[in-house]
């Protein structure tokens, strides 16, 4: 039973890691392309010449490709660095516990007392926990130093999920321009498709986190609207 439970927990953690990376990448891709579309639309509304469909497609695809590579590689490198850092801190903590078991036990006891146990219960629990240097070190690092235990995920898989979602969902605001929708209505169609894509990622966030649907969907749409307004305003300002 313990083996199956461990495997199930590991698989769940990996799935959650992939979903989190995909949501981060998907939202990033949508907002990146939306900023390009809204910025060019703002410049056009101020009378800028020479910024047609081709400019939006070129700028959008170039920005999407460059940022997709960055979000994939950046997430991979960051996650790997966090793992190495945690393992190094854990190794040093275990060494100190091995050199001075009494102080190690007292450190665990202090953490347990801070967590709400009375001194006698904390002393008994610390005497047991100290038998597992890994567990005792993890407890001290998380409660005393605020270091989170690295998730049982695959950094490469998370990076691929973020990259794929960034590119896939990031294409949504560009679709009207890629599919030849009339230029006078392309921006409106792009905004509509973008809103639907943001509702999708907000819904996935709601499902994954269990938070309020109003908050998950509302914040996602709010951030998208804010970025569109800012990009449109910058386009008008520069072109004006």
Coordinates of C-alpha atoms in Angstrom, one line a residue:
X1 CA 0.0 0.0 0.0
X2 CA 2.8 2.4 0.9
X3 CA 4.5 1.8 -2.4
X4 CA 1.3 2.5 -4.4
X5 CA 0.6 5.6 -2.3
X6 CA 4.1 6.9 -2.9
X7 CA 3.9 6.3 -6.6
X8 CA 0.4 7.9 -6.8
X9 CA 1.6 11.0 -4.9
X10 CA 4.6 11.3 -7.2
X11 CA 2.5 11.1 -10.3
X12 CA 0.1 13.6 -8.9
X13 CA 2.9 16.0 -8.1
X14 CA 4.3 15.7 -11.6
X15 CA 0.9 16.3 -13.1
X16 CA 0.4 19.3 -11.0
X17 CA 3.8 20.6 -12.0
X18 CA 3.1 20.2 -15.7
X19 CA -0.3 21.9 -15.3
X20 CA 1.2 24.8 -13.4
X21 CA 3.9 25.2 -16.0
X22 CA 1.4 25.0 -18.8
X23 CA -0.8 27.7 -17.2
X24 CA 2.1 30.0 -16.7
X25 CA 3.3 29.5 -20.2
X26 CA -0.2 29.8 -21.7
X27 CA -1.0 33.0 -20.0
X28 CA 2.4 34.4 -20.9
X29 CA 1.9 33.6 -24.5
X30 CA -1.6 35.0 -24.7
X31 CA -0.6 38.3 -23.0
X32 CA 2.7 38.6 -25.1
X33 CA 0.8 38.4 -28.4
X34 CA -2.1 40.6 -27.1
X35 CA 0.4 43.3 -26.2
X36 CA 1.8 43.3 -29.7
X37 CA -1.7 43.4 -31.3
X38 CA -3.0 46.1 -29.0
X39 CA 0.2 48.2 -29.3
X40 CA 0.1 48.2 -33.1
X41 CA -3.7 48.9 -33.0
X42 CA -3.0 51.9 -30.7
X43 CA -0.4 53.2 -33.1
X44 CA -2.7 52.8 -36.1
X45 CA -5.5 54.6 -34.2
X46 CA -3.1 57.6 -33.8
X47 CA -2.5 57.7 -37.6
X48 CA 0.7 55.7 -37.9
X49 CA 1.4 54.6 -41.4
X50 CA 3.0 51.4 -42.6
X51 CA 1.9 49.3 -39.6
X52 CA -0.4 46.8 -41.3
X53 CA -1.2 43.1 -40.9
X54 CA 2.4 42.1 -41.9
X55 CA 3.9 44.2 -39.1
X56 CA 1.6 42.5 -36.5
X57 CA 2.4 39.0 -37.8
X58 CA 6.1 39.6 -37.9
X59 CA 6.3 41.3 -34.5
X60 CA 3.9 38.9 -33.0
X61 CA 5.6 35.7 -34.2
X62 CA 9.1 37.0 -33.4
X63 CA 8.1 38.0 -29.9
X64 CA 6.3 34.7 -29.4
X65 CA 9.2 32.6 -30.5
X66 CA 11.8 34.4 -28.5
X67 CA 9.8 34.5 -25.3
X68 CA 8.7 30.9 -25.7
X69 CA 12.3 29.8 -25.7
X70 CA 13.1 32.0 -22.7
X71 CA 10.2 30.8 -20.6
X72 CA 11.0 27.2 -21.3
X73 CA 14.8 27.4 -20.7
X74 CA 14.3 30.0 -17.9
X75 CA 11.9 27.7 -16.0
X76 CA 14.2 24.7 -16.5
X77 CA 17.3 26.5 -15.3
X78 CA 15.5 28.1 -12.3
X79 CA 14.0 24.8 -11.2
X80 CA 17.2 23.0 -11.5
X81 CA 19.1 25.7 -9.5
X82 CA 16.5 25.6 -6.7
X83 CA 16.9 21.8 -6.5
X84 CA 20.7 22.1 -6.3
X85 CA 20.5 24.8 -3.7
X86 CA 18.1 22.8 -1.5
X87 CA 20.1 19.7 -1.7
X88 CA 23.3 21.6 -0.8
X89 CA 21.6 23.2 2.3
X90 CA 20.1 19.8 3.3
X91 CA 23.6 18.2 3.0
X92 CA 25.1 20.9 5.2
X93 CA 22.3 20.6 7.8
X94 CA 22.8 16.8 8.0
X95 CA 26.5 17.3 8.4
X96 CA 25.9 19.6 11.4
X97 CA 23.5 17.2 12.9
X98 CA 26.0 14.4 12.6
X99 CA 28.7 16.5 14.2
X100 CA 26.5 17.6 17.1
X101 CA 23.4 15.4 17.5
X102 CA 22.3 17.1 20.7
X103 CA 22.1 20.6 19.1
X104 CA 20.3 19.0 16.1
X105 CA 17.7 17.5 18.4
X106 CA 17.3 20.8 20.2
X107 CA 16.8 22.6 16.9
X108 CA 14.1 20.1 15.9
X109 CA 12.5 20.5 19.3
X110 CA 12.5 24.3 19.0
X111 CA 10.8 24.1 15.6
X112 CA 8.1 21.8 17.0
X113 CA 7.5 24.1 20.0
X114 CA 7.1 27.0 17.6
X115 CA 4.6 24.9 15.7
X116 CA 2.4 24.6 18.7
X117 CA 3.6 21.4 20.6
X118 CA 4.2 21.6 24.3
X119 CA 7.8 21.1 25.4
X120 CA 7.4 17.5 26.6
X121 CA 5.7 16.4 23.4
X122 CA 8.2 18.3 21.3
X123 CA 11.1 16.7 23.2
X124 CA 9.7 13.2 22.6
X125 CA 8.9 13.9 18.9
X126 CA 12.3 15.4 18.3
X127 CA 14.0 12.3 19.8
X128 CA 12.2 10.2 17.1
X129 CA 12.5 12.6 14.2
X130 CA 16.3 13.0 14.7
X131 CA 16.7 9.3 13.8
X132 CA 15.9 10.3 10.2
X133 CA 18.4 13.0 9.3
X134 CA 16.6 13.7 6.0
X135 CA 13.2 14.3 7.7
X136 CA 14.7 16.4 10.5
X137 CA 16.7 18.5 8.0
X138 CA 13.7 19.0 5.8
X139 CA 11.6 20.1 8.8
X140 CA 14.2 22.7 10.0
X141 CA 14.9 24.0 6.5
X142 CA 11.2 24.5 5.8
X143 CA 10.0 25.9 9.1
X144 CA 13.1 27.7 10.3
X145 CA 14.6 28.9 7.0
X146 CA 11.5 29.0 4.7
X147 CA 13.0 26.7 2.1
X148 CA 10.4 24.7 0.3
X149 CA 11.0 21.0 -0.4
X150 CA 11.5 20.6 -4.2
X151 CA 8.5 19.2 -5.9
X152 CA 8.7 15.7 -7.3
X153 CA 8.5 16.9 -10.9
X154 CA 10.5 16.7 -14.1
X155 CA 12.1 20.1 -14.9
X156 CA 12.5 19.2 -18.6
X157 CA 8.8 18.1 -18.9
X158 CA 7.7 21.3 -17.1
X159 CA 9.8 23.3 -19.5
X160 CA 8.3 21.6 -22.5
X161 CA 4.8 22.1 -21.2
X162 CA 5.5 25.8 -20.6
X163 CA 7.0 26.2 -24.1
X164 CA 4.2 24.4 -25.8
X165 CA 1.4 26.3 -24.0
X166 CA 3.2 29.6 -24.6
X167 CA 3.4 29.0 -28.4
X168 CA 0.0 27.3 -28.7
X169 CA -2.1 29.8 -26.8
X170 CA 0.1 32.7 -27.8
X171 CA -1.1 32.1 -31.4
X172 CA -4.7 32.9 -30.4
X173 CA -4.5 36.8 -30.6
X174 CA -2.7 36.5 -33.9
X175 CA -5.2 34.1 -35.6
X176 CA -7.3 36.8 -37.2
X177 CA -4.3 38.3 -38.9
X178 CA -2.9 34.9 -39.9
X179 CA -6.2 33.8 -41.3
X180 CA -6.8 36.9 -43.4
X181 CA -9.7 38.4 -41.5
X182 CA -10.5 41.9 -42.8
X183 CA -8.2 44.4 -41.2
X184 CA -10.9 46.7 -40.0
X185 CA -12.4 44.0 -37.9
X186 CA -9.3 41.9 -37.1
X187 CA -8.6 43.7 -33.8
X188 CA -12.1 43.1 -32.4
X189 CA -12.0 39.4 -33.4
X190 CA -8.5 39.1 -31.8
X191 CA -9.7 40.7 -28.5
X192 CA -12.7 38.3 -28.5
X193 CA -10.6 35.2 -29.1
X194 CA -8.1 36.4 -26.5
X195 CA -10.9 36.8 -23.9
X196 CA -12.1 33.2 -24.6
X197 CA -8.5 31.9 -24.3
X198 CA -8.1 33.7 -21.0
X199 CA -11.4 32.3 -19.7
X200 CA -10.0 28.8 -20.6
X201 CA -6.8 29.4 -18.6
X202 CA -8.8 30.9 -15.8
X203 CA -11.0 27.9 -15.7
X204 CA -8.1 25.6 -15.6
X205 CA -6.6 27.6 -12.7
X206 CA -9.9 27.4 -10.9
X207 CA -10.0 23.6 -11.4
X208 CA -6.4 23.1 -10.4
X209 CA -6.3 25.3 -7.3
X210 CA -9.9 25.1 -6.1
X211 CA -10.0 28.8 -5.5
X212 CA -13.1 31.0 -6.1
X213 CA -14.1 30.8 -9.8
X214 CA -14.9 34.6 -9.6
X215 CA -11.3 35.2 -8.5
X216 CA -9.7 32.8 -10.9
X217 CA -11.6 34.0 -14.0
X218 CA -11.9 37.6 -12.9
X219 CA -8.2 38.1 -12.2
X220 CA -7.2 36.5 -15.5
X221 CA -9.5 38.7 -17.5
X222 CA -8.5 41.8 -15.5
X223 CA -4.8 41.2 -16.1
X224 CA -5.4 40.7 -19.8
X225 CA -7.5 43.8 -20.1
X226 CA -4.9 45.9 -18.2
X227 CA -2.1 44.7 -20.5
X228 CA -4.3 45.5 -23.6
X229 CA -5.1 49.0 -22.3
X230 CA -1.4 49.7 -21.5
X231 CA -0.1 48.4 -24.8
X232 CA -2.7 50.3 -26.8
X233 CA -1.9 53.5 -24.9
X234 CA 1.8 53.1 -25.5
X235 CA 1.2 52.6 -29.2
X236 CA -0.9 55.7 -29.4
X237 CA 1.7 57.7 -27.4
X238 CA 4.6 56.7 -29.5
X239 CA 2.8 57.1 -32.8
X240 CA 1.3 60.4 -31.7

